[in-house]
Amino acid sequence: MKVVAFIGSARKNGNTATVVKQILAGSQSKGATTEVFYLHDYNIKPCQGCRYCEERNRCKINDDDVPVLHQAIIASDAIILGTPTYYGDITGQFKQFVDRCYPFCQIVTDGKGKMEFYSILPKRKLGILVAISGSMGPEVLDSHIKVAGHCFNDINAEFWRQILVPYTTWTPVTAAHPVMATAFKTGEELVETIANKKDG
């Protein structure tokens, strides 16, 4: 079983990464294999809006690191998306990553202007969002939830759980933060849920 995390923060020991790694630790305790991708380490060119992928289900851009990230998505059983809040929204690097997940989207239209969005990926996954806000309350995280929902749809992941952590400017995530217990238990339950689905 493979759990893969994509972190849209440059701080590898910051609040977002700390919560995500705690989820992964919980999953590892139940026997899962895990992998973390810090998006700032990868060359992710911005989507050009050319719609090439809508007809071919692959991106026209072929000279950056996105294929590595796409392969990790395909091979996974669960996906964790993690982003802090920059300027009241998700980070730029996180946005570029989710934009480039669009080739996984399958668009179905009825010819009368109605469109529905599915995924070309056959394997259903579970998805978790970790969203952090430094100086603002949970209301600022609405956009994070919306964007994660679109991404999970395109990669055929059920939006299984979200961990939202506001006000980290005053209460940074440390080993003693209450969210750490929640995150570890979430990782354990993630593996158990996937195992139960496979057994069923």
PDB file of C-alpha atoms in Angstrom:
ATOM      1  CA  MET A   1       0.000   0.000   0.000  1.00  0.00           C
ATOM      2  CA  LYS A   2       1.428   3.375  -1.032  1.00  0.00           C
ATOM      3  CA  VAL A   3       0.580   6.747   0.502  1.00  0.00           C
ATOM      4  CA  VAL A   4       2.011   9.752  -1.327  1.00  0.00           C
ATOM      5  CA  ALA A   5       2.121  13.351  -0.093  1.00  0.00           C
ATOM      6  CA  PHE A   6       2.591  16.555  -2.052  1.00  0.00           C
ATOM      7  CA  ILE A   7       3.598  19.564   0.039  1.00  0.00           C
ATOM      8  CA  GLY A   8       3.283  23.086  -1.339  1.00  0.00           C
ATOM      9  CA  SER A   9       5.573  24.739   1.200  1.00  0.00           C
ATOM     10  CA  ALA A  10       9.276  25.468   0.910  1.00  0.00           C
ATOM     11  CA  ARG A  11       9.709  24.838   4.647  1.00  0.00           C
ATOM     12  CA  LYS A  12      10.455  21.137   5.036  1.00  0.00           C
ATOM     13  CA  ASN A  13      10.068  21.330   8.802  1.00  0.00           C
ATOM     14  CA  GLY A  14       7.318  23.926   8.877  1.00  0.00           C
ATOM     15  CA  ASN A  15       3.752  23.574  10.102  1.00  0.00           C
ATOM     16  CA  THR A  16       2.367  21.984   6.929  1.00  0.00           C
ATOM     17  CA  ALA A  17       5.193  19.477   6.546  1.00  0.00           C
ATOM     18  CA  THR A  18       5.054  18.565  10.240  1.00  0.00           C
ATOM     19  CA  VAL A  19       1.362  17.667  10.085  1.00  0.00           C
ATOM     20  CA  VAL A  20       1.716  15.783   6.792  1.00  0.00           C
ATOM     21  CA  LYS A  21       4.700  13.778   8.056  1.00  0.00           C
ATOM     22  CA  GLN A  22       2.743  12.868  11.179  1.00  0.00           C
ATOM     23  CA  ILE A  23      -0.052  11.435   9.029  1.00  0.00           C
ATOM     24  CA  LEU A  24       2.543   9.448   7.125  1.00  0.00           C
ATOM     25  CA  ALA A  25       4.033   8.185  10.390  1.00  0.00           C
ATOM     26  CA  GLY A  26       0.612   6.862  11.359  1.00  0.00           C
ATOM     27  CA  SER A  27       0.290   5.138   7.990  1.00  0.00           C
ATOM     28  CA  GLN A  28       3.779   3.652   8.300  1.00  0.00           C
ATOM     29  CA  SER A  29       2.866   2.246  11.724  1.00  0.00           C
ATOM     30  CA  LYS A  30       0.178   0.224   9.946  1.00  0.00           C
ATOM     31  CA  GLY A  31       2.553  -1.091   7.289  1.00  0.00           C
ATOM     32  CA  ALA A  32       2.113   1.421   4.461  1.00  0.00           C
ATOM     33  CA  THR A  33       4.937   2.630   2.244  1.00  0.00           C
ATOM     34  CA  THR A  34       5.078   6.420   2.052  1.00  0.00           C
ATOM     35  CA  GLU A  35       6.722   9.066  -0.080  1.00  0.00           C
ATOM     36  CA  VAL A  36       6.866  12.858   0.191  1.00  0.00           C
ATOM     37  CA  PHE A  37       7.236  15.300  -2.679  1.00  0.00           C
ATOM     38  CA  TYR A  38       8.182  18.851  -1.693  1.00  0.00           C
ATOM     39  CA  LEU A  39       6.890  20.730  -4.696  1.00  0.00           C
ATOM     40  CA  HIS A  40       9.494  23.487  -4.429  1.00  0.00           C
ATOM     41  CA  ASP A  41      12.141  20.878  -5.264  1.00  0.00           C
ATOM     42  CA  TYR A  42      10.567  20.253  -8.665  1.00  0.00           C
ATOM     43  CA  ASN A  43      10.433  22.249 -11.863  1.00  0.00           C
ATOM     44  CA  ILE A  44       6.698  22.702 -12.441  1.00  0.00           C
ATOM     45  CA  LYS A  45       5.917  24.966 -15.339  1.00  0.00           C
ATOM     46  CA  PRO A  46       2.553  26.749 -15.237  1.00  0.00           C
ATOM     47  CA  CYS A  47      -0.417  25.499 -17.222  1.00  0.00           C
ATOM     48  CA  GLN A  48      -0.713  27.330 -20.539  1.00  0.00           C
ATOM     49  CA  GLY A  49      -4.475  26.911 -20.849  1.00  0.00           C
ATOM     50  CA  CYS A  50      -4.010  25.490 -24.351  1.00  0.00           C
ATOM     51  CA  ARG A  51      -6.551  22.624 -23.840  1.00  0.00           C
ATOM     52  CA  TYR A  52      -4.168  20.160 -25.495  1.00  0.00           C
ATOM     53  CA  CYS A  53      -4.769  17.719 -22.630  1.00  0.00           C
ATOM     54  CA  GLU A  54      -8.546  17.774 -23.057  1.00  0.00           C
ATOM     55  CA  GLU A  55      -8.192  15.805 -26.301  1.00  0.00           C
ATOM     56  CA  ARG A  56      -5.105  13.721 -25.523  1.00  0.00           C
ATOM     57  CA  ASN A  57      -5.104  13.283 -21.719  1.00  0.00           C
ATOM     58  CA  ARG A  58      -1.479  14.332 -21.539  1.00  0.00           C
ATOM     59  CA  CYS A  59       0.205  17.673 -21.187  1.00  0.00           C
ATOM     60  CA  LYS A  60       1.862  19.470 -24.073  1.00  0.00           C
ATOM     61  CA  ILE A  61       4.680  20.550 -21.753  1.00  0.00           C
ATOM     62  CA  ASN A  62       7.296  17.790 -21.713  1.00  0.00           C
ATOM     63  CA  ASP A  63      10.447  19.453 -20.409  1.00  0.00           C
ATOM     64  CA  ASP A  64       9.813  19.763 -16.678  1.00  0.00           C
ATOM     65  CA  ASP A  65       9.404  17.442 -13.664  1.00  0.00           C
ATOM     66  CA  VAL A  66       5.638  16.970 -13.742  1.00  0.00           C
ATOM     67  CA  PRO A  67       5.802  13.426 -15.243  1.00  0.00           C
ATOM     68  CA  VAL A  68       7.588  12.297 -12.066  1.00  0.00           C
ATOM     69  CA  LEU A  69       4.753  13.670  -9.949  1.00  0.00           C
ATOM     70  CA  HIS A  70       2.111  12.182 -12.236  1.00  0.00           C
ATOM     71  CA  GLN A  71       3.689   8.733 -11.968  1.00  0.00           C
ATOM     72  CA  ALA A  72       3.578   8.989  -8.193  1.00  0.00           C
ATOM     73  CA  ILE A  73      -0.128   9.847  -8.336  1.00  0.00           C
ATOM     74  CA  ILE A  74      -0.862   6.895 -10.618  1.00  0.00           C
ATOM     75  CA  ALA A  75       1.031   4.433  -8.402  1.00  0.00           C
ATOM     76  CA  SER A  76      -0.553   5.573  -5.139  1.00  0.00           C
ATOM     77  CA  ASP A  77      -3.414   4.218  -3.067  1.00  0.00           C
ATOM     78  CA  ALA A  78      -3.868   7.490  -1.184  1.00  0.00           C
ATOM     79  CA  ILE A  79      -2.885  11.099  -1.726  1.00  0.00           C
ATOM     80  CA  ILE A  80      -2.179  13.795   0.843  1.00  0.00           C
ATOM     81  CA  LEU A  81      -2.228  17.388  -0.362  1.00  0.00           C
ATOM     82  CA  GLY A  82      -0.626  19.924   1.959  1.00  0.00           C
ATOM     83  CA  THR A  83      -0.463  23.685   1.637  1.00  0.00           C
ATOM     84  CA  PRO A  84       0.006  26.659   3.940  1.00  0.00           C
ATOM     85  CA  THR A  85      -1.676  29.989   3.296  1.00  0.00           C
ATOM     86  CA  TYR A  86       0.096  32.705   1.331  1.00  0.00           C
ATOM     87  CA  TYR A  87      -1.728  35.987   0.840  1.00  0.00           C
ATOM     88  CA  GLY A  88      -5.028  34.478   1.951  1.00  0.00           C
ATOM     89  CA  ASP A  89      -4.905  31.500  -0.409  1.00  0.00           C
ATOM     90  CA  ILE A  90      -3.003  28.362  -1.416  1.00  0.00           C
ATOM     91  CA  THR A  91       0.646  28.759  -2.358  1.00  0.00           C
ATOM     92  CA  GLY A  92       1.739  29.458  -5.920  1.00  0.00           C
ATOM     93  CA  GLN A  93       3.686  26.221  -6.232  1.00  0.00           C
ATOM     94  CA  PHE A  94       0.696  24.218  -4.984  1.00  0.00           C
ATOM     95  CA  LYS A  95      -1.563  25.951  -7.523  1.00  0.00           C
ATOM     96  CA  GLN A  96       0.801  25.137 -10.375  1.00  0.00           C
ATOM     97  CA  PHE A  97       0.834  21.499  -9.282  1.00  0.00           C
ATOM     98  CA  VAL A  98      -2.947  21.120  -9.160  1.00  0.00           C
ATOM     99  CA  ASP A  99      -3.357  22.968 -12.468  1.00  0.00           C
ATOM    100  CA  ARG A 100      -1.043  20.433 -14.070  1.00  0.00           C
ATOM    101  CA  CYS A 101      -3.209  17.562 -12.804  1.00  0.00           C
ATOM    102  CA  TYR A 102      -5.840  18.569 -15.376  1.00  0.00           C
ATOM    103  CA  PRO A 103      -4.695  15.947 -17.952  1.00  0.00           C
ATOM    104  CA  PHE A 104      -6.230  13.336 -15.631  1.00  0.00           C
ATOM    105  CA  CYS A 105      -9.643  14.961 -16.038  1.00  0.00           C
ATOM    106  CA  GLN A 106     -12.251  13.430 -18.315  1.00  0.00           C
ATOM    107  CA  ILE A 107     -14.849  15.911 -19.525  1.00  0.00           C
ATOM    108  CA  VAL A 108     -18.290  14.696 -20.532  1.00  0.00           C
ATOM    109  CA  THR A 109     -20.682  17.111 -22.250  1.00  0.00           C
ATOM    110  CA  ASP A 110     -24.276  16.645 -23.327  1.00  0.00           C
ATOM    111  CA  GLY A 111     -23.860  18.985 -26.298  1.00  0.00           C
ATOM    112  CA  LYS A 112     -26.185  21.554 -24.694  1.00  0.00           C
ATOM    113  CA  GLY A 113     -23.659  23.364 -22.573  1.00  0.00           C
ATOM    114  CA  LYS A 114     -23.684  21.050 -19.568  1.00  0.00           C
ATOM    115  CA  MET A 115     -20.320  19.575 -18.584  1.00  0.00           C
ATOM    116  CA  GLU A 116     -19.407  16.940 -16.020  1.00  0.00           C
ATOM    117  CA  PHE A 117     -15.912  16.142 -14.842  1.00  0.00           C
ATOM    118  CA  TYR A 118     -14.568  12.673 -14.096  1.00  0.00           C
ATOM    119  CA  SER A 119     -11.126  11.033 -14.073  1.00  0.00           C
ATOM    120  CA  ILE A 120      -9.322   8.873 -16.608  1.00  0.00           C
ATOM    121  CA  LEU A 121      -7.561   7.029 -13.770  1.00  0.00           C
ATOM    122  CA  PRO A 122      -9.200   3.661 -13.115  1.00  0.00           C
ATOM    123  CA  LYS A 123      -8.023   3.111  -9.539  1.00  0.00           C
ATOM    124  CA  ARG A 124     -10.017   4.883  -6.838  1.00  0.00           C
ATOM    125  CA  LYS A 125      -7.881   6.469  -4.108  1.00  0.00           C
ATOM    126  CA  LEU A 126      -8.446   8.236  -0.817  1.00  0.00           C
ATOM    127  CA  GLY A 127      -7.483  11.882  -0.445  1.00  0.00           C
ATOM    128  CA  ILE A 128      -6.564  14.013   2.553  1.00  0.00           C
ATOM    129  CA  LEU A 129      -6.104  17.785   2.625  1.00  0.00           C
ATOM    130  CA  VAL A 130      -3.826  19.458   5.160  1.00  0.00           C
ATOM    131  CA  ALA A 131      -4.299  23.231   5.132  1.00  0.00           C
ATOM    132  CA  ILE A 132      -2.520  25.649   7.446  1.00  0.00           C
ATOM    133  CA  SER A 133      -3.201  29.312   8.195  1.00  0.00           C
ATOM    134  CA  GLY A 134      -0.821  31.491  10.181  1.00  0.00           C
ATOM    135  CA  SER A 135      -2.707  34.601  11.222  1.00  0.00           C
ATOM    136  CA  MET A 136      -6.248  33.917  10.038  1.00  0.00           C
ATOM    137  CA  GLY A 137      -9.081  31.653  11.155  1.00  0.00           C
ATOM    138  CA  PRO A 138     -10.486  28.589   9.387  1.00  0.00           C
ATOM    139  CA  GLU A 139     -12.713  30.720   7.131  1.00  0.00           C
ATOM    140  CA  VAL A 140      -9.674  31.591   4.981  1.00  0.00           C
ATOM    141  CA  LEU A 141      -9.231  27.901   4.165  1.00  0.00           C
ATOM    142  CA  ASP A 142     -12.419  27.644   2.079  1.00  0.00           C
ATOM    143  CA  SER A 143     -10.460  28.151  -1.139  1.00  0.00           C
ATOM    144  CA  HIS A 144      -7.965  25.465  -0.131  1.00  0.00           C
ATOM    145  CA  ILE A 145     -10.832  23.010   0.310  1.00  0.00           C
ATOM    146  CA  LYS A 146     -12.385  23.952  -3.033  1.00  0.00           C
ATOM    147  CA  VAL A 147      -9.146  23.556  -4.995  1.00  0.00           C
ATOM    148  CA  ALA A 148      -8.310  20.265  -3.284  1.00  0.00           C
ATOM    149  CA  GLY A 149     -11.771  18.980  -4.148  1.00  0.00           C
ATOM    150  CA  HIS A 150     -11.259  19.711  -7.837  1.00  0.00           C
ATOM    151  CA  CYS A 151      -7.842  18.048  -7.795  1.00  0.00           C
ATOM    152  CA  PHE A 152      -9.100  14.963  -5.986  1.00  0.00           C
ATOM    153  CA  ASN A 153     -11.902  14.644  -8.526  1.00  0.00           C
ATOM    154  CA  ASP A 154      -9.463  14.724 -11.433  1.00  0.00           C
ATOM    155  CA  ILE A 155      -7.131  12.087  -9.951  1.00  0.00           C
ATOM    156  CA  ASN A 156     -10.026   9.825  -8.929  1.00  0.00           C
ATOM    157  CA  ALA A 157      -9.617  10.311  -5.194  1.00  0.00           C
ATOM    158  CA  GLU A 158     -12.399  10.433  -2.658  1.00  0.00           C
ATOM    159  CA  PHE A 159     -12.064  13.581  -0.532  1.00  0.00           C
ATOM    160  CA  TRP A 160     -11.848  11.414   2.536  1.00  0.00           C
ATOM    161  CA  ARG A 161     -10.667  13.786   5.240  1.00  0.00           C
ATOM    162  CA  GLN A 162      -9.309  17.270   5.898  1.00  0.00           C
ATOM    163  CA  ILE A 163      -7.099  18.608   8.668  1.00  0.00           C
ATOM    164  CA  LEU A 164      -7.333  22.378   8.983  1.00  0.00           C
ATOM    165  CA  VAL A 165      -4.963  24.195  11.343  1.00  0.00           C
ATOM    166  CA  PRO A 166      -5.523  27.958  11.782  1.00  0.00           C
ATOM    167  CA  TYR A 167      -3.640  30.544  13.851  1.00  0.00           C
ATOM    168  CA  THR A 168      -0.224  28.859  13.682  1.00  0.00           C
ATOM    169  CA  THR A 169       1.468  32.243  14.019  1.00  0.00           C
ATOM    170  CA  TRP A 170       0.499  32.097  17.697  1.00  0.00           C
ATOM    171  CA  THR A 171       0.360  28.327  18.138  1.00  0.00           C
ATOM    172  CA  PRO A 172       2.892  26.727  15.775  1.00  0.00           C
ATOM    173  CA  VAL A 173       2.678  23.003  15.212  1.00  0.00           C
ATOM    174  CA  THR A 174       5.005  21.266  17.656  1.00  0.00           C
ATOM    175  CA  ALA A 175       5.037  17.752  19.104  1.00  0.00           C
ATOM    176  CA  ALA A 176       2.679  18.972  21.828  1.00  0.00           C
ATOM    177  CA  HIS A 177       0.108  20.502  19.457  1.00  0.00           C
ATOM    178  CA  PRO A 178      -3.277  18.698  19.646  1.00  0.00           C
ATOM    179  CA  VAL A 179      -3.341  18.233  15.872  1.00  0.00           C
ATOM    180  CA  MET A 180      -0.405  15.821  16.087  1.00  0.00           C
ATOM    181  CA  ALA A 181      -2.479  13.118  17.746  1.00  0.00           C
ATOM    182  CA  THR A 182      -5.250  13.681  15.229  1.00  0.00           C
ATOM    183  CA  ALA A 183      -2.807  13.463  12.335  1.00  0.00           C
ATOM    184  CA  PHE A 184      -1.221  10.212  13.515  1.00  0.00           C
ATOM    185  CA  LYS A 185      -4.619   8.599  14.062  1.00  0.00           C
ATOM    186  CA  THR A 186      -5.730   9.812  10.629  1.00  0.00           C
ATOM    187  CA  GLY A 187      -2.746   8.044   9.074  1.00  0.00           C
ATOM    188  CA  GLU A 188      -3.612   4.822  10.882  1.00  0.00           C
ATOM    189  CA  GLU A 189      -7.272   5.012   9.897  1.00  0.00           C
ATOM    190  CA  LEU A 190      -6.324   5.779   6.309  1.00  0.00           C
ATOM    191  CA  VAL A 191      -4.505   2.454   5.957  1.00  0.00           C
ATOM    192  CA  GLU A 192      -7.264   0.566   7.744  1.00  0.00           C
ATOM    193  CA  THR A 193      -9.918   2.090   5.488  1.00  0.00           C
ATOM    194  CA  ILE A 194      -8.022   1.210   2.310  1.00  0.00           C
ATOM    195  CA  ALA A 195      -7.435  -2.333   3.552  1.00  0.00           C
ATOM    196  CA  ASN A 196     -11.133  -2.757   4.349  1.00  0.00           C
ATOM    197  CA  LYS A 197     -12.109  -1.515   0.883  1.00  0.00           C
ATOM    198  CA  LYS A 198      -9.744  -4.021  -0.740  1.00  0.00           C
ATOM    199  CA  ASP A 199     -11.070  -6.859   1.421  1.00  0.00           C
ATOM    200  CA  GLY A 200     -14.637  -5.879   0.615  1.00  0.00           C
TER     201      GLY A 200
END
